[in-house]
XYZ file of C-alpha atoms in Angstrom:
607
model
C 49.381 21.219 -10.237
C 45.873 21.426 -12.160
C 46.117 23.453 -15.069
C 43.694 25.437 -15.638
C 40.314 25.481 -17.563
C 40.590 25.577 -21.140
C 39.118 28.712 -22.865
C 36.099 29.473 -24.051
C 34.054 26.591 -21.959
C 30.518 26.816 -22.214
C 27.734 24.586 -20.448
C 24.874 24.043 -22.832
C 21.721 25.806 -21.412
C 18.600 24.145 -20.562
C 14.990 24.850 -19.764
C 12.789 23.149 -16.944
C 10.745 20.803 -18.173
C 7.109 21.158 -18.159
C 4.622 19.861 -15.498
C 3.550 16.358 -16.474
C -0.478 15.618 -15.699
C -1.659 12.458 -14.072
C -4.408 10.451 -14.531
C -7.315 11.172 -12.146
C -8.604 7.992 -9.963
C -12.421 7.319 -9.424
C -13.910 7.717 -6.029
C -16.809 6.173 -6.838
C -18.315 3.638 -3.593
C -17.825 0.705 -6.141
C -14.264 1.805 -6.728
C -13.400 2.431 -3.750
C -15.073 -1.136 -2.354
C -12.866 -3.010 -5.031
C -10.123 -0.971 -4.663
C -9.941 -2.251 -0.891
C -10.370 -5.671 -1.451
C -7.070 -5.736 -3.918
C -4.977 -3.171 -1.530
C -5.954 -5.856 1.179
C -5.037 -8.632 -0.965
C -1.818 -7.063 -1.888
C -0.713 -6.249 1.767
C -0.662 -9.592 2.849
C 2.362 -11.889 2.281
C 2.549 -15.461 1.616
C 4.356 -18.157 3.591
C 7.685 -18.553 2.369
C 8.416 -21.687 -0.719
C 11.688 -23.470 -0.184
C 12.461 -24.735 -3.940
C 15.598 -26.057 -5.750
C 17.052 -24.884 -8.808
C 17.835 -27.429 -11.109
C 20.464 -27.798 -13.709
C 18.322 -27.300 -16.854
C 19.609 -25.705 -20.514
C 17.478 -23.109 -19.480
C 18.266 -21.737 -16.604
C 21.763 -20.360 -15.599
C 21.542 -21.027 -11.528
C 21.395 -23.454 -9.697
C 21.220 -23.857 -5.507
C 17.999 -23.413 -3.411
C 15.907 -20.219 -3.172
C 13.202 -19.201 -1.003
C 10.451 -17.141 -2.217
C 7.215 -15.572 -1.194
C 4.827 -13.073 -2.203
C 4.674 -10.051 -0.786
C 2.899 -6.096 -1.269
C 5.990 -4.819 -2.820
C 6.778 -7.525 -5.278
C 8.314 -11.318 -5.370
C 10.540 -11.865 -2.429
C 13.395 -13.692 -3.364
C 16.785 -14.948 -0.623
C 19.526 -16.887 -2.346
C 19.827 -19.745 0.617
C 22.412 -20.891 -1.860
C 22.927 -20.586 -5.128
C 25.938 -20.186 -8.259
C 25.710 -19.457 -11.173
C 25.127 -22.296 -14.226
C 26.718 -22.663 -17.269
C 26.337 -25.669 -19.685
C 28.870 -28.053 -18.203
C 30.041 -26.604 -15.075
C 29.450 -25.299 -11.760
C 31.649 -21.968 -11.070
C 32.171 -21.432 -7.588
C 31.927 -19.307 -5.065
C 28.462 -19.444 -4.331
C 26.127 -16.731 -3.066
C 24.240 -17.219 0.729
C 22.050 -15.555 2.338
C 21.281 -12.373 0.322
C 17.817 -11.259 -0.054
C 15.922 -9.091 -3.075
C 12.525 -8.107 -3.602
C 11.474 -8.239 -7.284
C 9.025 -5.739 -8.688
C 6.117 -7.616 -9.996
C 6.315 -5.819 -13.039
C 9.931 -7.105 -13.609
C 8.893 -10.555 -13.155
C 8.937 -11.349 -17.073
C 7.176 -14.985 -17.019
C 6.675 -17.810 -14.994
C 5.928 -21.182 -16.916
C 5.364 -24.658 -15.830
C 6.402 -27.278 -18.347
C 5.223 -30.905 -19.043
C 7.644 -32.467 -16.493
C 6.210 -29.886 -13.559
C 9.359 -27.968 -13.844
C 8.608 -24.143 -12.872
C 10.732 -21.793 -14.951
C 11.498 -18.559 -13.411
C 12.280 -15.703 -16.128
C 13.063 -12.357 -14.064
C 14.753 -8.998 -15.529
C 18.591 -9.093 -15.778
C 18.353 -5.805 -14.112
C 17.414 -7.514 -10.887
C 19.897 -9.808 -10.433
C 22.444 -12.191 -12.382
C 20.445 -15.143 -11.547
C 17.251 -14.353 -13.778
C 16.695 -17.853 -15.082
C 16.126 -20.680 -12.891
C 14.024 -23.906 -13.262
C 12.870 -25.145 -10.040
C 11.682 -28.006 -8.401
C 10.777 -30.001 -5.375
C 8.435 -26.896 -4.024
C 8.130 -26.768 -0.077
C 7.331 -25.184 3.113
C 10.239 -26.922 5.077
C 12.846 -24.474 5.980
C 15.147 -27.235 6.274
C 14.802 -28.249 2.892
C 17.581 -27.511 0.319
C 19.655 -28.852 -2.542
C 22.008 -30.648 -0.028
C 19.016 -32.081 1.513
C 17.170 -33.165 -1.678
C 20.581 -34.628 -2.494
C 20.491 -36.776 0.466
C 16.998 -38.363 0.366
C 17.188 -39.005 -3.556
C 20.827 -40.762 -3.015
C 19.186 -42.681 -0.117
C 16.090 -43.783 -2.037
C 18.585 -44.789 -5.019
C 20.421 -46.652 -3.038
C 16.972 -48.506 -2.141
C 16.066 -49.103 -5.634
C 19.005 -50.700 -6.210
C 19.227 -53.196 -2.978
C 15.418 -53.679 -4.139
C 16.476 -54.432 -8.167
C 19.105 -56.770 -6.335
C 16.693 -58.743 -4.894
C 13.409 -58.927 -6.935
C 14.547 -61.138 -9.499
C 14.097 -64.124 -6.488
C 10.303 -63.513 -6.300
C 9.999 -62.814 -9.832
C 11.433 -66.207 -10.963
C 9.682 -68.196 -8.319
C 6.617 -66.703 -9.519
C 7.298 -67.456 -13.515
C 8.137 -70.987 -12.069
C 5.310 -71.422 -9.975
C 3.216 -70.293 -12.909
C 4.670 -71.189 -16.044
C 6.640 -74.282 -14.957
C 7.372 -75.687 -18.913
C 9.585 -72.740 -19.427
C 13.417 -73.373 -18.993
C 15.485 -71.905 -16.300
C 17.082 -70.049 -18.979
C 14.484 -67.851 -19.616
C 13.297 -67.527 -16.533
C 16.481 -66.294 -15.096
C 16.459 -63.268 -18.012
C 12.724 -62.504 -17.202
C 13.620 -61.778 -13.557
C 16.932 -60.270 -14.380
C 15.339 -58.081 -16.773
C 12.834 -56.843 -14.055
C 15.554 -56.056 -11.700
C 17.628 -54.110 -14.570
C 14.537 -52.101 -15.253
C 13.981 -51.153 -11.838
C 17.484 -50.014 -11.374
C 18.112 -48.206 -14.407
C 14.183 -46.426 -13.335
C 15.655 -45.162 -9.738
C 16.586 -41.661 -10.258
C 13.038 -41.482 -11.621
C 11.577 -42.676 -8.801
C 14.185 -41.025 -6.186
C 12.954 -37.779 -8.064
C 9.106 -38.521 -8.190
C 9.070 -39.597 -4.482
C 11.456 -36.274 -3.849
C 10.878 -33.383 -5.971
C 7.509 -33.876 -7.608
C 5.881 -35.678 -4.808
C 1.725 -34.717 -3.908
C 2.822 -32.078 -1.478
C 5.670 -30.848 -4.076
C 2.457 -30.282 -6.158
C 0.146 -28.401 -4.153
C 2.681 -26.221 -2.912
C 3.657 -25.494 -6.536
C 0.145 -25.044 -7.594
C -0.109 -22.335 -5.048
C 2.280 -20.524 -5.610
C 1.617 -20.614 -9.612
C -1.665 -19.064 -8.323
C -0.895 -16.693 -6.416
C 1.467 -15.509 -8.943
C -1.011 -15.328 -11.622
C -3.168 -13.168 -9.453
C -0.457 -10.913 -8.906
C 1.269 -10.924 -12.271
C -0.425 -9.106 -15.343
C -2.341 -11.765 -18.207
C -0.381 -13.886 -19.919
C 3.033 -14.204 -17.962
C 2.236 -17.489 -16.012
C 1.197 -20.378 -18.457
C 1.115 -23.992 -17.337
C 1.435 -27.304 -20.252
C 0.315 -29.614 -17.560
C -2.774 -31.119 -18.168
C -4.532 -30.605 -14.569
C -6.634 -28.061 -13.685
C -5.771 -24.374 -12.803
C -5.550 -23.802 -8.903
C -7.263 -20.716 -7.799
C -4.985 -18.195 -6.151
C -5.270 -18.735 -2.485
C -6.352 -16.418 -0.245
C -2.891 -14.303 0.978
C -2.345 -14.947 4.652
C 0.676 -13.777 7.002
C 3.937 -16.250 6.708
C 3.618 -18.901 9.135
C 6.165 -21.993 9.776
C 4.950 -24.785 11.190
C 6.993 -27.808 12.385
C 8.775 -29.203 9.267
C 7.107 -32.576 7.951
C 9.610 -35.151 6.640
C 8.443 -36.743 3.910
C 8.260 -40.712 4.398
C 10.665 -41.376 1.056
C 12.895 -43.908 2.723
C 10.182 -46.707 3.338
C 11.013 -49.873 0.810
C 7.009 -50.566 0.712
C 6.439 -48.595 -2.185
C 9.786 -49.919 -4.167
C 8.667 -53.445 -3.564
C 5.382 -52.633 -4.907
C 6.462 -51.455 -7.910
C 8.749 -54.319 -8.671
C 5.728 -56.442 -7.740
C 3.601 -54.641 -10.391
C 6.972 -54.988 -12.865
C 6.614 -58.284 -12.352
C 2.859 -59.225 -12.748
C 3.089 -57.586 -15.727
C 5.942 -59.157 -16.957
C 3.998 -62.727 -16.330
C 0.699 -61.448 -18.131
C 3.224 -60.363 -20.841
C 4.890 -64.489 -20.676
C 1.799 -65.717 -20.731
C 0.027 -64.174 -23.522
C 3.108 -64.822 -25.621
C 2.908 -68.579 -24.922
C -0.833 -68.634 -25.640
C 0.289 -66.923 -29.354
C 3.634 -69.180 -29.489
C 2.334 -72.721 -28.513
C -1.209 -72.981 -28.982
C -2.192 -75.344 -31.799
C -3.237 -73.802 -35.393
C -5.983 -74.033 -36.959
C -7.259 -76.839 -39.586
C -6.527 -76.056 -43.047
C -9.639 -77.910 -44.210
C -11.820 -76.356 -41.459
C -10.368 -72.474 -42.922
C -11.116 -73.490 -46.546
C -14.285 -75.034 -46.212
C -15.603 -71.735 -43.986
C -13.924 -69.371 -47.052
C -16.192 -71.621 -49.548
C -19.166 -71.193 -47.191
C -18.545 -67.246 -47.399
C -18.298 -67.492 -50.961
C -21.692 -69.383 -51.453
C -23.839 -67.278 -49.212
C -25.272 -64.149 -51.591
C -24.232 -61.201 -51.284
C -26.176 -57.886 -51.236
C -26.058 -55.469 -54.015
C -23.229 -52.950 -54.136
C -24.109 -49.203 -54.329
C -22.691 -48.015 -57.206
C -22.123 -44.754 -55.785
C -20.658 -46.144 -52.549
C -18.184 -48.746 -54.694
C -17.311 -45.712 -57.476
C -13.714 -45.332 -55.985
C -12.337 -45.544 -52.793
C -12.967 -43.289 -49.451
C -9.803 -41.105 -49.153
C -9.467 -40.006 -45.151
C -8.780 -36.818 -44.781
C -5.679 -35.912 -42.912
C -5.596 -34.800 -39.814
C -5.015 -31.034 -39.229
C -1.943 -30.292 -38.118
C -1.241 -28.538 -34.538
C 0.918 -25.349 -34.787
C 2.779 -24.741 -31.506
C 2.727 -21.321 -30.252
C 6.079 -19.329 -30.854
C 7.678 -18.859 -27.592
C 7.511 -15.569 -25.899
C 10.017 -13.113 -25.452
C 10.996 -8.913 -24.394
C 12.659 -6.492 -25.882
C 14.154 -3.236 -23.443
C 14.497 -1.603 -26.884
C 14.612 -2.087 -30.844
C 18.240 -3.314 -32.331
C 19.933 -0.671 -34.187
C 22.767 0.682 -35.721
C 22.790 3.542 -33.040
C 23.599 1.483 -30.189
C 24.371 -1.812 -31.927
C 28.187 -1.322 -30.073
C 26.604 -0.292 -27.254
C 26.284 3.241 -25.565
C 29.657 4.906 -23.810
C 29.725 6.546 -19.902
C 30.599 9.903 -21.947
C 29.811 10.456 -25.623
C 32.157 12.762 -27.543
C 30.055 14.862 -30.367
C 32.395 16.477 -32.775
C 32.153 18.449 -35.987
C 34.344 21.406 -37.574
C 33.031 24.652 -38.103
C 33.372 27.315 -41.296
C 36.697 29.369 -40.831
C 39.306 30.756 -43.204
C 41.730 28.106 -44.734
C 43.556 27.464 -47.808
C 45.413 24.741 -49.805
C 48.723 25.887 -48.532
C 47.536 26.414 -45.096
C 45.127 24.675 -43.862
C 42.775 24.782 -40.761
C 40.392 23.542 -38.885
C 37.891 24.708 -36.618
C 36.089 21.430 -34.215
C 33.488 22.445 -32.010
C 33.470 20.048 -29.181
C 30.898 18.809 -26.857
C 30.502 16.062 -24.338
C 27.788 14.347 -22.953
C 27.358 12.584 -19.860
C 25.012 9.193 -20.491
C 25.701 7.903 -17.147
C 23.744 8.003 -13.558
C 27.063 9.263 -11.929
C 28.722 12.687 -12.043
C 31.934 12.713 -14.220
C 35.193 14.371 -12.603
C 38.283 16.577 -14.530
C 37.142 15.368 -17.452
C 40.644 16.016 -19.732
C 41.093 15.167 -23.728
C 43.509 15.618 -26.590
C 42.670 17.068 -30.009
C 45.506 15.768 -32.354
C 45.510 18.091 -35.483
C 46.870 16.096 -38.436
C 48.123 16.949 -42.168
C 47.514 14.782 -44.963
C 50.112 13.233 -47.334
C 52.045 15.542 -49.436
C 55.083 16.563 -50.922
C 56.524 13.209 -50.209
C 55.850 13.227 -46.527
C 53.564 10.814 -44.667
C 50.534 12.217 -42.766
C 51.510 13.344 -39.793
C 50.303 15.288 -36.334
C 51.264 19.234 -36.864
C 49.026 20.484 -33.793
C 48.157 19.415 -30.551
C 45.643 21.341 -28.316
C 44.595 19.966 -24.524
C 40.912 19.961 -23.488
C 40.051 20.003 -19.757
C 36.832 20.888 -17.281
C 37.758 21.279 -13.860
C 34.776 20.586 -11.420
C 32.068 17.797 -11.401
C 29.585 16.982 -14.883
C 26.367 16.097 -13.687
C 23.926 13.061 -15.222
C 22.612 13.756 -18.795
C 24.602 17.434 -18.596
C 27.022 18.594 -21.682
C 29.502 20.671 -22.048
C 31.146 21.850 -25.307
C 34.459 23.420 -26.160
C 35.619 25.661 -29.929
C 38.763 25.321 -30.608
C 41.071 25.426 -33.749
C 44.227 24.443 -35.048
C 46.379 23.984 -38.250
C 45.617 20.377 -40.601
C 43.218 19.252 -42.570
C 41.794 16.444 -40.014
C 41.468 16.214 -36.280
C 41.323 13.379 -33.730
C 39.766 13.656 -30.570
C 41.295 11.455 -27.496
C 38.935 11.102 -24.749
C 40.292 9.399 -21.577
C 36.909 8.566 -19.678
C 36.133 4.840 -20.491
C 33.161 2.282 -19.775
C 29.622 1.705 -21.095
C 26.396 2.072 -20.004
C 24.342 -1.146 -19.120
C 27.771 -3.358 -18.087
C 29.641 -0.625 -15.629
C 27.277 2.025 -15.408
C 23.208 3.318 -15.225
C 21.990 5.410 -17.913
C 21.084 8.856 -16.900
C 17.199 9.739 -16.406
C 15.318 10.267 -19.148
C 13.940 13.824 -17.781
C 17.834 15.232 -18.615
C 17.986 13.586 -22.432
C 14.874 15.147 -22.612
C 15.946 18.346 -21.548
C 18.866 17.992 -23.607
C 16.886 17.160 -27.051
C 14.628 20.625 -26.730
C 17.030 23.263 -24.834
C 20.338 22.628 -25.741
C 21.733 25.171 -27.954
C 24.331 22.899 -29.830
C 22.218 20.475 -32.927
C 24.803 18.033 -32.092
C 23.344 17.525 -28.516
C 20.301 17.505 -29.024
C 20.004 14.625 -31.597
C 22.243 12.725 -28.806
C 19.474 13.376 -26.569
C 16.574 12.632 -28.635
C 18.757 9.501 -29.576
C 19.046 8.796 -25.530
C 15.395 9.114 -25.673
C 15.089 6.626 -27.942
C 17.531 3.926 -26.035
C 15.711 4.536 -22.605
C 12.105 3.740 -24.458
C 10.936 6.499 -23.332
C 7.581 8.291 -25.290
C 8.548 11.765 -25.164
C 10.995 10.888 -28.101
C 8.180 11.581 -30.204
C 8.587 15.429 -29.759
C 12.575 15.336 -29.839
C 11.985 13.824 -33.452
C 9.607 16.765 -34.399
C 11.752 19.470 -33.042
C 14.686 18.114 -35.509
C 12.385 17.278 -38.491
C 11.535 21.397 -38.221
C 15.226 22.218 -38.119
C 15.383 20.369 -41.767
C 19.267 19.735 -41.126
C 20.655 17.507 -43.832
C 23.432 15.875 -42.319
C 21.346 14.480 -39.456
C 18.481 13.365 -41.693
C 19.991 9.547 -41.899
C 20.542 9.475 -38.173
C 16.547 11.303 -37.672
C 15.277 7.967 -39.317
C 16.761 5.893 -37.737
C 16.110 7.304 -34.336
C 12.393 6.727 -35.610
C 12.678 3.335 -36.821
C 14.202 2.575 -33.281
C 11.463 4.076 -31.688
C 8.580 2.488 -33.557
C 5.725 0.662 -30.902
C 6.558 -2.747 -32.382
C 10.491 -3.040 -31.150
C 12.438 -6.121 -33.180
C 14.970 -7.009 -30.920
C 17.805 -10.456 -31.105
C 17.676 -10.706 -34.462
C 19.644 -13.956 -35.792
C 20.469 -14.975 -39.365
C 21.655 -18.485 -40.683
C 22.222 -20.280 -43.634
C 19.560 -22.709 -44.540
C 21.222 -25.915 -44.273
C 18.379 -27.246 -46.876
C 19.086 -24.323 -49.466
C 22.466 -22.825 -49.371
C 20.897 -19.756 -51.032
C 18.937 -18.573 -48.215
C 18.937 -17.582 -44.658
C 16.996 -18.570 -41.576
C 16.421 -15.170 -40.006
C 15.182 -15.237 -36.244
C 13.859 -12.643 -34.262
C 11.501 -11.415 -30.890
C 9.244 -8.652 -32.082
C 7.549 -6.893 -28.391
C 4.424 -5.072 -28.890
C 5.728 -1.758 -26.354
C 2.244 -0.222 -27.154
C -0.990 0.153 -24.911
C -3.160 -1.494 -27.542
C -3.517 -5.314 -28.813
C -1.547 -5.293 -32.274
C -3.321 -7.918 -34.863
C -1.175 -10.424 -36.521
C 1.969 -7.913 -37.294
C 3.979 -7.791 -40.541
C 7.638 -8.668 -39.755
C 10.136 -7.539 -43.318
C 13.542 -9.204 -43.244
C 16.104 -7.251 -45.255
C 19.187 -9.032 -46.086
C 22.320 -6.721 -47.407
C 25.716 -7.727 -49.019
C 27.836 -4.781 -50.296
C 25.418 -2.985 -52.802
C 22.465 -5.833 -53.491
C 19.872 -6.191 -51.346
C 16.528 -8.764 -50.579
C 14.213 -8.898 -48.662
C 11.195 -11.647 -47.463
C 7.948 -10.715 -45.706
C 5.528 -12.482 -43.619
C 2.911 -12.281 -40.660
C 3.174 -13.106 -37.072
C 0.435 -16.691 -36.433
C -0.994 -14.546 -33.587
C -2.176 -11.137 -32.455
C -0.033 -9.322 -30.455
C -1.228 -8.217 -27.112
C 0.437 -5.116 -25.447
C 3.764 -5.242 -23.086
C 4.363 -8.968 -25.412
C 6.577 -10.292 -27.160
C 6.851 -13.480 -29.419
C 9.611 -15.010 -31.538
C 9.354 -15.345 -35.537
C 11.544 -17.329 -37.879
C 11.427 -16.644 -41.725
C 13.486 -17.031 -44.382
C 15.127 -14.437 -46.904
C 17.135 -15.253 -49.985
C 21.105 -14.038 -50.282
C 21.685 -11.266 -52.316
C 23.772 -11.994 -55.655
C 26.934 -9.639 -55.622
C 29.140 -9.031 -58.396
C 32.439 -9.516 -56.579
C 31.533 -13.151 -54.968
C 31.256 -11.849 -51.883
C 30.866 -13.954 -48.567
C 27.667 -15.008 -48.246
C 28.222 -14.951 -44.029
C 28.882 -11.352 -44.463
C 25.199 -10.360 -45.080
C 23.643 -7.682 -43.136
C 19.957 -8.698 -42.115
C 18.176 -6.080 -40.873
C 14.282 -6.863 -39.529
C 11.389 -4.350 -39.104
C 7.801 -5.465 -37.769
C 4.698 -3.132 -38.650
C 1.046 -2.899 -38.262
């Protein structure tokens, strides 16, 4: 039987929020004429890329993938893919599932020195956010079971080949050299052979996955991207030129071209070049090993010759002390980028429940003898989905005394019948005899791992209707979590209440929600000097506006002592970017020898 709804209940009341304006979009002919060209651009979809993803520290999938541009964002299908761990393969494997990524979601696309394309997407798309491919095509056919095949084949190649070049290269070093001993010879053609063999997965993946087609395949699509994408999320280390974005045309598949990777011509050709250089090598060392030396007398008498012959007169300010080179300036590698969805902090450092439970006790007659309490209860709803017969416990306990361990002396059942919308609160007054309460709530999960946070617009609502001061710092708080700009007037509204007990929790709702967000923030101990720590951390510049060269201020804490270091990023900050910073802060001394692993490091970045 349900029981029914506790007395009072009230739902906290809130106002409609107010009309939001919208930025008004020119009409103008040369507007409009632009305007066409890029909606026309952005229609169009690009032929689909078959590409494998490789098995790379970075990335944690591997399989094949098929993508291709399209008006609504990066088209992605999982032909086949797992996830990828350091070591292993889990299984099962995921087939034949198909997403469309939001160009704004796609957080970078690099290409590295070896031609490896690394694909950095938000985790909110999909588990598989980081993948490294390779071996770029427009053969539907083509997958990691495939490029398996052809590279085994062509090792398998390279190795008959290594077998048998060492007969050509020692009849050549005969033919040519014929005072060397068969001893040596046999080594120099060995050696060729062992250097093509332990060289074929290099060539099995040149020929396979970074072949000339590989590369202009992967060049377009790296352009294409970085017309779509905003500045600064595709870079390239490779020394070639930039490709133009191609022009976007409707995906066609033509007949699949097999690439001609099983032909021995180029394998012998190789170990013919091995081995020509190898002889050059044989015979320039003879020339410098057997060649007759020079006569002593023929050396001396030149040296006296040298000696004789005048000599012009030094400049005394040329011969005043030796030229001292300057040294050569040393290159300073960009720090890598990064994102931050929000600022670390305190607030959500344990993350953010399904339901938050906001308790605090209100005035009410009690004494020494007697003693109550009066909670005032409310609940808040942080996730997307509506919360059912929501029931909890208030435990009323008594302290220690006359010889009797604390203990529970009331008990008093909360329940709301019916459904609690996204972002909506409820609250409950109750009281009970003790002199402490516990509140049991019986709704579990957290937002981010099981669950969606509400929308902003009901925190929002929340943080300047809700009648309880409790709720609305939760929902300026919310604000704060979700990024969202209209926590600016949440933090106003409270600063105007001037409540005291919420004045530690105000700040740090506003360091949270400062432009410059410091976010995966890692502190070690200097393995050069124990007394310091090597603080790491990705400071994202959430503002509109290019941010120059930002302060970042490491804080390090142990008990009640406290350091901290300061320093400046190498490079401006450009808006919706991030970049990582190291620096180093000393330990704090404590008077009780505390552990120095135990430190607190807390970073802020600033204009």
């Amino acid at each position: 039987p349900r029981r029914a709804p506790s007395a009072p209940v009230h739902e906290v009341h809130e106002a409609p929020a107010a009309p939001r304006t919208r930025a008004a979009i020119s009409h103008a002919p040369a507007h409009r004429a632009a305007a066409d060209v890029f909606v026309h651009r952005q229609a169009l979809s690009t032929a689909p890329v078959r590409a494998v993803a490789v098995a790379h520290e970075k990335s944690n999938a591997v399989g094949t993938v098929e993508l291709s541009c399209t008006a609504a964002g990066l088209l992605i299908q999982f032909v086949r893919i797992s996830s990828y761990t350091e070591g292993y393969v889990p299984y099962p494997a995921t087939s034949s599932e198909r997403i469309t990524v939001p160009y704004e979601q796609v957080a970078r696309v690099d290409v590295d020195g070896d031609g490896l394309v690394h694909l950095t997407l938000d985790p909110s798309c999909t588990p598989y956010h980081r993948m490294v491919l390779a071996g770029l095509a427009r053969d539907p056919a083509f997958d990691h079971v495939a490029s398996h095949r052809r590279r085994a084949r062509i090792e398998r190649n390279v190795t008959l080949a290594a077998l048998v070049v060492w007969v050509p290269v020692a009849l050549l070093l005969r033919a040519v050299l014929p005072d060397l001993s068969a001893a040596i010879v046999m080594g120099m053609a060995a050696s060729t052979g062992l250097v093509l063999h332990l060289t074929r997965r290099d060539i099995a993946s040149k020929l396979v996955l970074f072949n000339r087609d590989t590369e202009l395949v992967r060049d377009e699509l790296i352009g294409e991207l970085r017309y779509r994408l905003a500045p600064g999320r595709v870079r390239s280390t490779l020394g070639a030129s930039e490709v133009p974005a191609p022009e976007a045309a409707p995906a066609e598949l033509g007949e699949p071209q097999e690439a001609d990777v099983g032909s021995l011509r180029g394998l012998f050709a190789t170990a013919g070049v091995v081995a020509v250089v190898a002889a050059v090598a044989i015979l320039i060392g003879k020339n410098l090993l057997f060649s007759s030396p020079p006569d002593p007398e023929a050396m001396w008498g030149e040296a006296r010759n040298e000696q004789e012959e005048p000599r012009p007169a030094a400049d005394p300010l040329a011969s005043a002390g030796p030229v001292i080179a300057a040294d050569p300036t040393p290159v300073i590698p960009p720090p890598p980028p990064c994102s931050c969805d929000r600022a670390d902090s305190p607030l959500w450092s344990d993350g953010v429940p399904r339901m938050s439970v906001l308790a605090h006790n209100r005035p009410g007659p009690t004494s020494v003898e007697r003693p109550s309490m009066y909670p005032e209860i409310a609940v808040v709803n942080n996730s997307a989905e509506d919360l059912k017969d929501i029931v909890m416990v208030v435990d009323f306990l008594l302290g220690p005394r006359d010889g009797r361990k604390a203990r529970v002396v009331d008990k008093q059942d909360l329940f709301w019948e019916g459904r609690l919308g996204p972002g909506r609160a409820v609250k409950w007054r109750v009281r009970g005899r003790g002199d402490d309460y516990a509140v049991t709530s019986f709704v579990s999960g957290m937002i981010g791992q099981e669950a969606k946070p509400a929308p902003a617009d009901e925190f929002y609502k929340l943080s300047m209707t809700a009648n309880t001061p409790s709720v609305r710092l939760h929902g300026t708080k919310m604000l704060a979590y979700l990024g969202d700009e209209r926590v600016v007037e949440g933090l106003e509204k409270l600063r105007q209440e001037g409540r005291e007990e919420m004045a530690d929790t105000i700040e740090q709702i506003a360091a949270a929600s400062r432009p410059l967000r410091v976010c995966s923030v890692q502190s070690n101990l200097d393995p050069a000097d124990k007394g310091r720590l090597i603080v790491k951390a990705c400071v994202y510049n959430a503002s509109p506006v290019q941010v120059p060269r930002p302060w970042v201020t490491a804080t390090a804490k142990l008990v009640e002592s406290a350091t901290d270091a300061r320093w400046s990023l190498p490079e401006d900050l450009p808006s919706k970017t991030g970049l990582i910073t190291m620096g180093t802060v000393p330990i704090p001394t404590a008077e009780d020898e505390a552990d120095p692993k135990s430190t607190i490091v807390q970073v802020a970045a600033e204009r």
